[in-house]
mmCIF file of C-alpha atoms in Angstrom:
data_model
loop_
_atom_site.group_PDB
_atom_site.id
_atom_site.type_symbol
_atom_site.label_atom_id
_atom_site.label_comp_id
_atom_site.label_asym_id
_atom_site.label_seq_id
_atom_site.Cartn_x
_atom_site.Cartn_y
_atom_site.Cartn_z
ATOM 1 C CA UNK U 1 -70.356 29.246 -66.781
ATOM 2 C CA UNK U 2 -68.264 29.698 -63.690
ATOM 3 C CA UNK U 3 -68.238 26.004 -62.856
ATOM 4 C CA UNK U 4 -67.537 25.132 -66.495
ATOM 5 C CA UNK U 5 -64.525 27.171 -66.232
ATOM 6 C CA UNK U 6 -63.430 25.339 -63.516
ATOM 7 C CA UNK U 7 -63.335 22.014 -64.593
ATOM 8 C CA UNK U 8 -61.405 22.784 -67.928
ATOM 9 C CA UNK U 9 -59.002 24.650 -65.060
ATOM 10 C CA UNK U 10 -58.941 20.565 -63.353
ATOM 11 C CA UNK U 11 -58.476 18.740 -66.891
ATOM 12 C CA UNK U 12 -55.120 21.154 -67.536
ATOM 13 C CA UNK U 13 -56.887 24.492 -69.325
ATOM 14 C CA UNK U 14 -55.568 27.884 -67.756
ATOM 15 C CA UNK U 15 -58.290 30.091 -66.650
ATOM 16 C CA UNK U 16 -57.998 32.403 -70.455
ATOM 17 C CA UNK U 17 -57.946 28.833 -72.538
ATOM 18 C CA UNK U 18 -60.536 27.769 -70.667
ATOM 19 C CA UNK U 19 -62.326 31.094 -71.004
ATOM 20 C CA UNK U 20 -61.565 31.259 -75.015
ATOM 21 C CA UNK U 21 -62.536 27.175 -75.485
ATOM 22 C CA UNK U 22 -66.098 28.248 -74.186
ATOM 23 C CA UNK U 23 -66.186 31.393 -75.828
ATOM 24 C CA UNK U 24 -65.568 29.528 -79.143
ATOM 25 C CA UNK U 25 -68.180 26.685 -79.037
ATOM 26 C CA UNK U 26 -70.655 29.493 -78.354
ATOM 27 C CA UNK U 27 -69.854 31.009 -81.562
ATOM 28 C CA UNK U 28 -67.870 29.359 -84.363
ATOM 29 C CA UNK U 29 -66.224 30.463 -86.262
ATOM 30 C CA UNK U 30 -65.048 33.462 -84.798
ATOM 31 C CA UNK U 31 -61.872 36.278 -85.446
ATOM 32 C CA UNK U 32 -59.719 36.652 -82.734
ATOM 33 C CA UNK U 33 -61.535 40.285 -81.598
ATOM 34 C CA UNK U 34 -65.002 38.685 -81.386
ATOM 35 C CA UNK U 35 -63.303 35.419 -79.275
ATOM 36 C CA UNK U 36 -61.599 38.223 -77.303
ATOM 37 C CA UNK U 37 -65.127 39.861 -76.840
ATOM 38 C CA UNK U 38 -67.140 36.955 -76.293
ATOM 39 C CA UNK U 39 -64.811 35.870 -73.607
ATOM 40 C CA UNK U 40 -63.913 38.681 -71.470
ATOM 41 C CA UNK U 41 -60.127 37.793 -72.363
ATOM 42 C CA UNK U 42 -57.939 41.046 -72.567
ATOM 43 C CA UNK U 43 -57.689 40.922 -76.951
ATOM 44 C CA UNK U 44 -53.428 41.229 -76.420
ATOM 45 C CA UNK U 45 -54.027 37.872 -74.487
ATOM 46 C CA UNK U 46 -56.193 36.487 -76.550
ATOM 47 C CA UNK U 47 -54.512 36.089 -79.632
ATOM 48 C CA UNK U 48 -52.094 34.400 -77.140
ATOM 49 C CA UNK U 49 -54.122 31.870 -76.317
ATOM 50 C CA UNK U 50 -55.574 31.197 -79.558
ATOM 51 C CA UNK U 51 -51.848 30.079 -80.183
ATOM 52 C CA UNK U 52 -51.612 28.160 -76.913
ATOM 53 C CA UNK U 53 -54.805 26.607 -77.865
ATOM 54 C CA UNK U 54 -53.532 25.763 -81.613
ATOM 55 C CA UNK U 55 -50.533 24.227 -80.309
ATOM 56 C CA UNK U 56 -52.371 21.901 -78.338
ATOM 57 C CA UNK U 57 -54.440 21.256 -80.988
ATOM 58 C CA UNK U 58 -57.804 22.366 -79.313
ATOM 59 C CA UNK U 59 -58.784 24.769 -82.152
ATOM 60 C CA UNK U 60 -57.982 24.902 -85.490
ATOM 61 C CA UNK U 61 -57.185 28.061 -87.864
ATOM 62 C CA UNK U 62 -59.149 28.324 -90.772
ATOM 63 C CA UNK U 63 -56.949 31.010 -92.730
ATOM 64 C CA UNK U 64 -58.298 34.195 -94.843
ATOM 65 C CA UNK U 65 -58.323 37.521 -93.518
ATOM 66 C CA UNK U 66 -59.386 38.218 -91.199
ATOM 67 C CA UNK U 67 -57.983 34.668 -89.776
ATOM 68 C CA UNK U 68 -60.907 32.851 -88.062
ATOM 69 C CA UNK U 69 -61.138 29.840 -85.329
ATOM 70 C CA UNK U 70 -63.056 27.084 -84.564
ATOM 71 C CA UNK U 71 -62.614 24.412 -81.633
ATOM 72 C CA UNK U 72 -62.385 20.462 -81.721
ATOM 73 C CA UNK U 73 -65.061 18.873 -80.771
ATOM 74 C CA UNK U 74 -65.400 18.703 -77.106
ATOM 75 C CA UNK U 75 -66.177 14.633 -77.382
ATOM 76 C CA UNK U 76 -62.676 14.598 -79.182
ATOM 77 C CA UNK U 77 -60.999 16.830 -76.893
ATOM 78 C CA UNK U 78 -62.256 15.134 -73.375
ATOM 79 C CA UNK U 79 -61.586 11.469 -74.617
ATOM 80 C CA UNK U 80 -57.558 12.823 -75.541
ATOM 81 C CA UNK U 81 -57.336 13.982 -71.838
ATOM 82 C CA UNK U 82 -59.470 11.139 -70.606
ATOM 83 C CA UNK U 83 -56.247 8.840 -71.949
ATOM 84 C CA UNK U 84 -53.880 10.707 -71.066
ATOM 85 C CA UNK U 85 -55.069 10.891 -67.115
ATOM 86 C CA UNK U 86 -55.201 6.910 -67.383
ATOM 87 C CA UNK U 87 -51.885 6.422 -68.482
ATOM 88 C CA UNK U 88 -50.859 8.858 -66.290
ATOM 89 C CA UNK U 89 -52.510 7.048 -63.640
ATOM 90 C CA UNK U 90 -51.507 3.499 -64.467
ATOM 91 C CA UNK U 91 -47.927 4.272 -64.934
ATOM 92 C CA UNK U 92 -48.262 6.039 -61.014
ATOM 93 C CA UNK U 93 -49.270 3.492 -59.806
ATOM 94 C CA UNK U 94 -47.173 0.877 -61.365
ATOM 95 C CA UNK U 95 -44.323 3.371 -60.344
ATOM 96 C CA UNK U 96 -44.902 5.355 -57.117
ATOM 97 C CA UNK U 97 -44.741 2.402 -54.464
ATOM 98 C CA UNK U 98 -41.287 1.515 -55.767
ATOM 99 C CA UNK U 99 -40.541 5.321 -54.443
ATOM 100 C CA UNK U 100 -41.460 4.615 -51.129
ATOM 101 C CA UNK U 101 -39.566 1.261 -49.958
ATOM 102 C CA UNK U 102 -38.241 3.370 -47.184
ATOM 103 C CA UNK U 103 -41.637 4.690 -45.953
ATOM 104 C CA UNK U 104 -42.184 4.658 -42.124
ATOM 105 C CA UNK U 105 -45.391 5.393 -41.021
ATOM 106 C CA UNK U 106 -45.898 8.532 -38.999
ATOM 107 C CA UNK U 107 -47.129 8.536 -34.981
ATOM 108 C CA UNK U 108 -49.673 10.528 -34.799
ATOM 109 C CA UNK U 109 -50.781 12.878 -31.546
ATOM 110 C CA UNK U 110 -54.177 13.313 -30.430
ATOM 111 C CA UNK U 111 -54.325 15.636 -27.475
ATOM 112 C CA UNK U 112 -58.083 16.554 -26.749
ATOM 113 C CA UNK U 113 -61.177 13.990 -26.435
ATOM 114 C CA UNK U 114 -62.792 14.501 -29.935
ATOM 115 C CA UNK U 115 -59.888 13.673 -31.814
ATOM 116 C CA UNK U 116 -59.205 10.897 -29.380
ATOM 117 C CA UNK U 117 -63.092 9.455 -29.767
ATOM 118 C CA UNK U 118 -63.429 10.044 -33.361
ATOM 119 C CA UNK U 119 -59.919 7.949 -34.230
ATOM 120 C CA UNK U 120 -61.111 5.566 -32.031
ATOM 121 C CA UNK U 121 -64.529 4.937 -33.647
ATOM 122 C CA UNK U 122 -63.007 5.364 -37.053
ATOM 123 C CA UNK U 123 -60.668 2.484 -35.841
ATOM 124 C CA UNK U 124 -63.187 0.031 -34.884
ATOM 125 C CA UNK U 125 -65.462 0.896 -37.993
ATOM 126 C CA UNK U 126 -62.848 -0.236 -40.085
ATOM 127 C CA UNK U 127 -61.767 -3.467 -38.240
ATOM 128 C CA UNK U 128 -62.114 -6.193 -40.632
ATOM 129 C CA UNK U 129 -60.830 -9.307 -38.812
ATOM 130 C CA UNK U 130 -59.609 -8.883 -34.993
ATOM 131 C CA UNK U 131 -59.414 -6.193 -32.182
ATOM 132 C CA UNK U 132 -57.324 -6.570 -29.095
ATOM 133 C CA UNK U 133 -57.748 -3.703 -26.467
ATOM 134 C CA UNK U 134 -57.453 -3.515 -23.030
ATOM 135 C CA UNK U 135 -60.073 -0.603 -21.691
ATOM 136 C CA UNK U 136 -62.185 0.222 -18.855
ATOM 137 C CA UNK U 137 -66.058 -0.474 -18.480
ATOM 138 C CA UNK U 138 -67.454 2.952 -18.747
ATOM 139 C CA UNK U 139 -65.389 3.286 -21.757
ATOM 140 C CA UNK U 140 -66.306 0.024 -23.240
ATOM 141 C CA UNK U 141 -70.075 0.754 -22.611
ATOM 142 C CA UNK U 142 -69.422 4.390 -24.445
ATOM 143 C CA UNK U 143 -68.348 2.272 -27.310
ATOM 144 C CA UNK U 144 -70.493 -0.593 -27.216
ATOM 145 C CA UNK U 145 -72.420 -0.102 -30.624
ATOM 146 C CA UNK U 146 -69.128 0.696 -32.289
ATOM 147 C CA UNK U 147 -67.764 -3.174 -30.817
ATOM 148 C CA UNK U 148 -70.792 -4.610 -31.423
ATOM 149 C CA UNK U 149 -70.769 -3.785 -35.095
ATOM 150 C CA UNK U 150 -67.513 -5.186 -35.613
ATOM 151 C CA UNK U 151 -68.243 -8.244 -33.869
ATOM 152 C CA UNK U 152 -71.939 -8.978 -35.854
ATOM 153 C CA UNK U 153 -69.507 -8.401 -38.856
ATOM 154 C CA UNK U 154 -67.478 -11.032 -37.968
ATOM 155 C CA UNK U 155 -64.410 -9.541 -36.103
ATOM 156 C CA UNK U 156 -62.940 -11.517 -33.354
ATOM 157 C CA UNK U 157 -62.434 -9.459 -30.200
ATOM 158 C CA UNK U 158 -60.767 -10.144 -27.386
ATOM 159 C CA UNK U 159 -60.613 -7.725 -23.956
ATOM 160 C CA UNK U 160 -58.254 -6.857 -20.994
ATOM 161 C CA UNK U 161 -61.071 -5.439 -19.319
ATOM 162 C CA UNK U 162 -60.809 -3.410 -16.127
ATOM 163 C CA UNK U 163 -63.522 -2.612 -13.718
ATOM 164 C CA UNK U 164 -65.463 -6.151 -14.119
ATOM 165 C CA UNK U 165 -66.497 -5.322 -18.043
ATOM 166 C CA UNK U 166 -69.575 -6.701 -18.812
ATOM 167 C CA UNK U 167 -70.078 -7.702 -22.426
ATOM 168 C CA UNK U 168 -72.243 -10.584 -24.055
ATOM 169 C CA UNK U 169 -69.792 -10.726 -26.556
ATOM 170 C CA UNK U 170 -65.757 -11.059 -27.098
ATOM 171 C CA UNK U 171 -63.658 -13.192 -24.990
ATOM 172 C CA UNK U 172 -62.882 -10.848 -21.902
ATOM 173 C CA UNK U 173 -60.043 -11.218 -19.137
ATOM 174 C CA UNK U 174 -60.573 -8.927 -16.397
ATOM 175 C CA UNK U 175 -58.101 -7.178 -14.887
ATOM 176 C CA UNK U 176 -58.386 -6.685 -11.229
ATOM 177 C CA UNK U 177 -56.193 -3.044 -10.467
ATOM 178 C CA UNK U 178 -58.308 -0.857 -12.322
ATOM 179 C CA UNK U 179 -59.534 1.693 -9.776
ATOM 180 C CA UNK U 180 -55.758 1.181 -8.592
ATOM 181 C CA UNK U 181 -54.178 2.462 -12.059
ATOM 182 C CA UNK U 182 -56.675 5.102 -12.536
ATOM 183 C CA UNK U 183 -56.019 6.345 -8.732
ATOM 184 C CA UNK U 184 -52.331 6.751 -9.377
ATOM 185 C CA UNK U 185 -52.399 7.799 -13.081
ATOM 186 C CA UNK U 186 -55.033 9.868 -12.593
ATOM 187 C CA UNK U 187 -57.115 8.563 -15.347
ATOM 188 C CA UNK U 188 -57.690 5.461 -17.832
ATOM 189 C CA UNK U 189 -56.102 4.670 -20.691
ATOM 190 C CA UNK U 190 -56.547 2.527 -24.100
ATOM 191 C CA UNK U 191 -54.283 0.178 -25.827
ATOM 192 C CA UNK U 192 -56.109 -0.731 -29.225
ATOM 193 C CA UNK U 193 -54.692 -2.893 -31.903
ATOM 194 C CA UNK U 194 -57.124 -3.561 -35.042
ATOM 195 C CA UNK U 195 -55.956 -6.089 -38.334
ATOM 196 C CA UNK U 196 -52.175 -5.713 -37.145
ATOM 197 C CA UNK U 197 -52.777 -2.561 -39.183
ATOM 198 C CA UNK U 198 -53.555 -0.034 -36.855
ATOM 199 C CA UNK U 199 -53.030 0.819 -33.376
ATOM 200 C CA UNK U 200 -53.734 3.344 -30.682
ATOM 201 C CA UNK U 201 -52.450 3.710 -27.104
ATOM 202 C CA UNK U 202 -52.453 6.618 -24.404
ATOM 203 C CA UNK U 203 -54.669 8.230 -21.579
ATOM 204 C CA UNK U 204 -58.132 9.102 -22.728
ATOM 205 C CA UNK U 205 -59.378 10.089 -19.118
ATOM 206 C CA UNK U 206 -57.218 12.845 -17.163
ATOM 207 C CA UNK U 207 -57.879 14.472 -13.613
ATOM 208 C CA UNK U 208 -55.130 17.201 -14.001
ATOM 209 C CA UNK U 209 -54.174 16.950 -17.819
ATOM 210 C CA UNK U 210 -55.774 16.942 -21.044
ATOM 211 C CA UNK U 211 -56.067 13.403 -22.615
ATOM 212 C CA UNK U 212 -52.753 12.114 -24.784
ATOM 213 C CA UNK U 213 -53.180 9.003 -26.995
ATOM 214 C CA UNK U 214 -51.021 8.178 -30.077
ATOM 215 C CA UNK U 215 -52.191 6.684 -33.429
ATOM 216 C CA UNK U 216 -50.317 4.535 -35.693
ATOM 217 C CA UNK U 217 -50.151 2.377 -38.861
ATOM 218 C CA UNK U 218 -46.446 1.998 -38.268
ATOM 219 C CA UNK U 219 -46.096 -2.016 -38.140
ATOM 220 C CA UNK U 220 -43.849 -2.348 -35.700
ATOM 221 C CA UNK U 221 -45.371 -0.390 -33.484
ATOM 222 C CA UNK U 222 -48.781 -2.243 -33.881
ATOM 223 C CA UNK U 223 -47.360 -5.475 -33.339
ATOM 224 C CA UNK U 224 -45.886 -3.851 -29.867
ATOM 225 C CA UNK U 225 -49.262 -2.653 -29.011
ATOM 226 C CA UNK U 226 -50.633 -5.944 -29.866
ATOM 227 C CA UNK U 227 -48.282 -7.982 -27.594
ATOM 228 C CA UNK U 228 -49.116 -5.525 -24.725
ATOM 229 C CA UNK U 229 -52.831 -7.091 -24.848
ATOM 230 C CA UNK U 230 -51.749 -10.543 -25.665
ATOM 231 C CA UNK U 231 -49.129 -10.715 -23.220
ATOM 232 C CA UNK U 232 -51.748 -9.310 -20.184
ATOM 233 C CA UNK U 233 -54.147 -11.850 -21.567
ATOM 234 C CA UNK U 234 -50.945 -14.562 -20.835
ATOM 235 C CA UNK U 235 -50.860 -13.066 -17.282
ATOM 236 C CA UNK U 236 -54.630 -13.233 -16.519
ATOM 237 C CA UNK U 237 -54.923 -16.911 -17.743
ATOM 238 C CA UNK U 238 -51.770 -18.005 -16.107
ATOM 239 C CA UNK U 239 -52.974 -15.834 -12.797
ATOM 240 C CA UNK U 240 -56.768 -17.485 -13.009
ATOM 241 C CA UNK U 241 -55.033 -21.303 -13.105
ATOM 242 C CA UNK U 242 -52.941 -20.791 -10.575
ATOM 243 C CA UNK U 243 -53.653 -18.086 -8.524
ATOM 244 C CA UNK U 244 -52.656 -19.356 -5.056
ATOM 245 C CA UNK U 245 -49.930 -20.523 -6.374
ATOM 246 C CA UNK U 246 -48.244 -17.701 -7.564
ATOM 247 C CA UNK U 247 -49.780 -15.376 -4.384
ATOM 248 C CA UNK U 248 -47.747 -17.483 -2.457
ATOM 249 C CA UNK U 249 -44.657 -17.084 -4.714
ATOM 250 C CA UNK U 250 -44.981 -13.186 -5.587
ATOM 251 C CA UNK U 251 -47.613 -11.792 -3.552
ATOM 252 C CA UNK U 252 -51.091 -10.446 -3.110
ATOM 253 C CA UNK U 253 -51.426 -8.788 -7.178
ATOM 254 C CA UNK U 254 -48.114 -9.988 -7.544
ATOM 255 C CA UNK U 255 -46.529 -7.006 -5.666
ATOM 256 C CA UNK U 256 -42.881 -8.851 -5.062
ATOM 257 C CA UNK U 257 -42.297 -9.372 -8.692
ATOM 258 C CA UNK U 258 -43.515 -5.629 -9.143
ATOM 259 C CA UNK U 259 -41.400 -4.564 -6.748
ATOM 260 C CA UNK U 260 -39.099 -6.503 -8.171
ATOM 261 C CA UNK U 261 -38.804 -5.372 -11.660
ATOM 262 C CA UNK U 262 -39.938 -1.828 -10.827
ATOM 263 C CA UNK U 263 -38.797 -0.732 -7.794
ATOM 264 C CA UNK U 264 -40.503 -0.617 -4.425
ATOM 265 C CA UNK U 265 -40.733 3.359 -4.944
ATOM 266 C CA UNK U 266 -41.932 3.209 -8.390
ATOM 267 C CA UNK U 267 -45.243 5.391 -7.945
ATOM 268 C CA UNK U 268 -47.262 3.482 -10.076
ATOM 269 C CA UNK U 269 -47.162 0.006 -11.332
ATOM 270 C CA UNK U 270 -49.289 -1.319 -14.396
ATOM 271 C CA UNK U 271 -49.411 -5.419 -13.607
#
């Protein structure tokens, strides 16, 4: 009876309509003292709600004396509020996204590893056509299944891998400074964009702190996050064509141009 009550409560009843609705297809025809018995409604309120309930034509009032009630058929009642939720709905939906022109999407902070892993895996189960990430082996390998189901769905992947990556699958450019970045951060960190819809960056791997990442659907943050990957994978290609060349110009891992751009006593460099 309880969970009858209940969903009359979701469809718009109050808790004595809903209570004097059930009480009345039980017994039918009833006076308003036998409804009030039958339902465990307070008799003051339930001659109120018989009203309500008229109103809103739910039940009907035969006349006489004593006056007696009956209720609409439930059929006839559920299909009434069964239209008038899908107009509801259709007109919300027609209407709502005109309200929100001016939405930006909200940054969210993930500060401890389970909320950090399970936004990541919810991330990748959802990618439908392309991932770009830049992460370390052991994190890759943690992942693997998660990477490989995207791919045998058909996502394109492509890696800034540090550590030497291994992976059958994806196109992969290694980056050679991993155990260098995760000496002077102090840990790894992921850069994740999925679709162009979603993205994800921060440490996931802390000596001295607890992990931080960030999570996004904001656009233009995604496309940033994006263009951190793409423009590494730029660097890698340009750096595997002509690496010579530009060690003579910049540097053994390009440590002028660093130096140049960052400072000789920057404390940690990313590139």
């Amino acid at each position: 009876m309880d969970i009858l009550i209940n969903h009359l409560r979701e469809i718009g009843f109050n808790s004595y309509e809903a209570k004097v609705y059930v009480a009345l297809l039980k017994n039918n025809p009833s006076t308003g003292y036998e409804v009030s018995k039958n339902s465990g409604v307070p008799q003051a309120r339930a001659y109120d709600t018989l009203k309500a309930l008229e109103t809103k034509k739910i039940i009907v009032a035969t006349g006489g004396k004593p006056q007696m009630y009956m209720p609409i058929k439930p059929k006839k009642i559920l299909d009434r509020y069964k239209n008038k939720i899908d107009t509801s709905i259709e007109y919300l939906e027609e209407n709502l996204p005109s309200l929100s022109d001016d939405y930006i999407e909200p940054i969210i902070n993930l500060r401890d590893e389970k909320s950090i892993s399970d936004q990541f895996v919810s991330i990748l189960q959802s990618a439908q056509k392309e991932i770009f990430v830049e992460i370390w082996d052991e994190d890759f390998q943690a992942y693997r299944q998660e990477f490989k189901d995207a791919h045998d769905r058909g996502v394109d992947i492509k890696i800034v891998g540090y550590n030497n990556l291994e992976s059958d699958f994806g196109l992969i450019y290694q980056h050679g400074l991993g155990d260098k970045i995760e000496e002077n951060l102090g840990g790894r960190w992921i850069v994740l964009s999925v679709d162009n819809e979603e993205g994800m960056v921060g440490t996931i791997s802390q000596k001295d702190s607890a992990p931080n990442c960030v999570y996004t659907k904001n656009k233009g943050l995604v496309f940033i996050i994006k263009e951190v990957v793409v423009h590494d994978m730029y660097l890698r290609d340009v750096q595997s064509k002509l690496g010579k060349s530009l060690e003579d110009i910049y540097g053994k891992d390009m440590v002028i141009l660093r130096d140049k751009i960052l400072g000789k006593n920057f404390h940690f460099s990313a590139h």
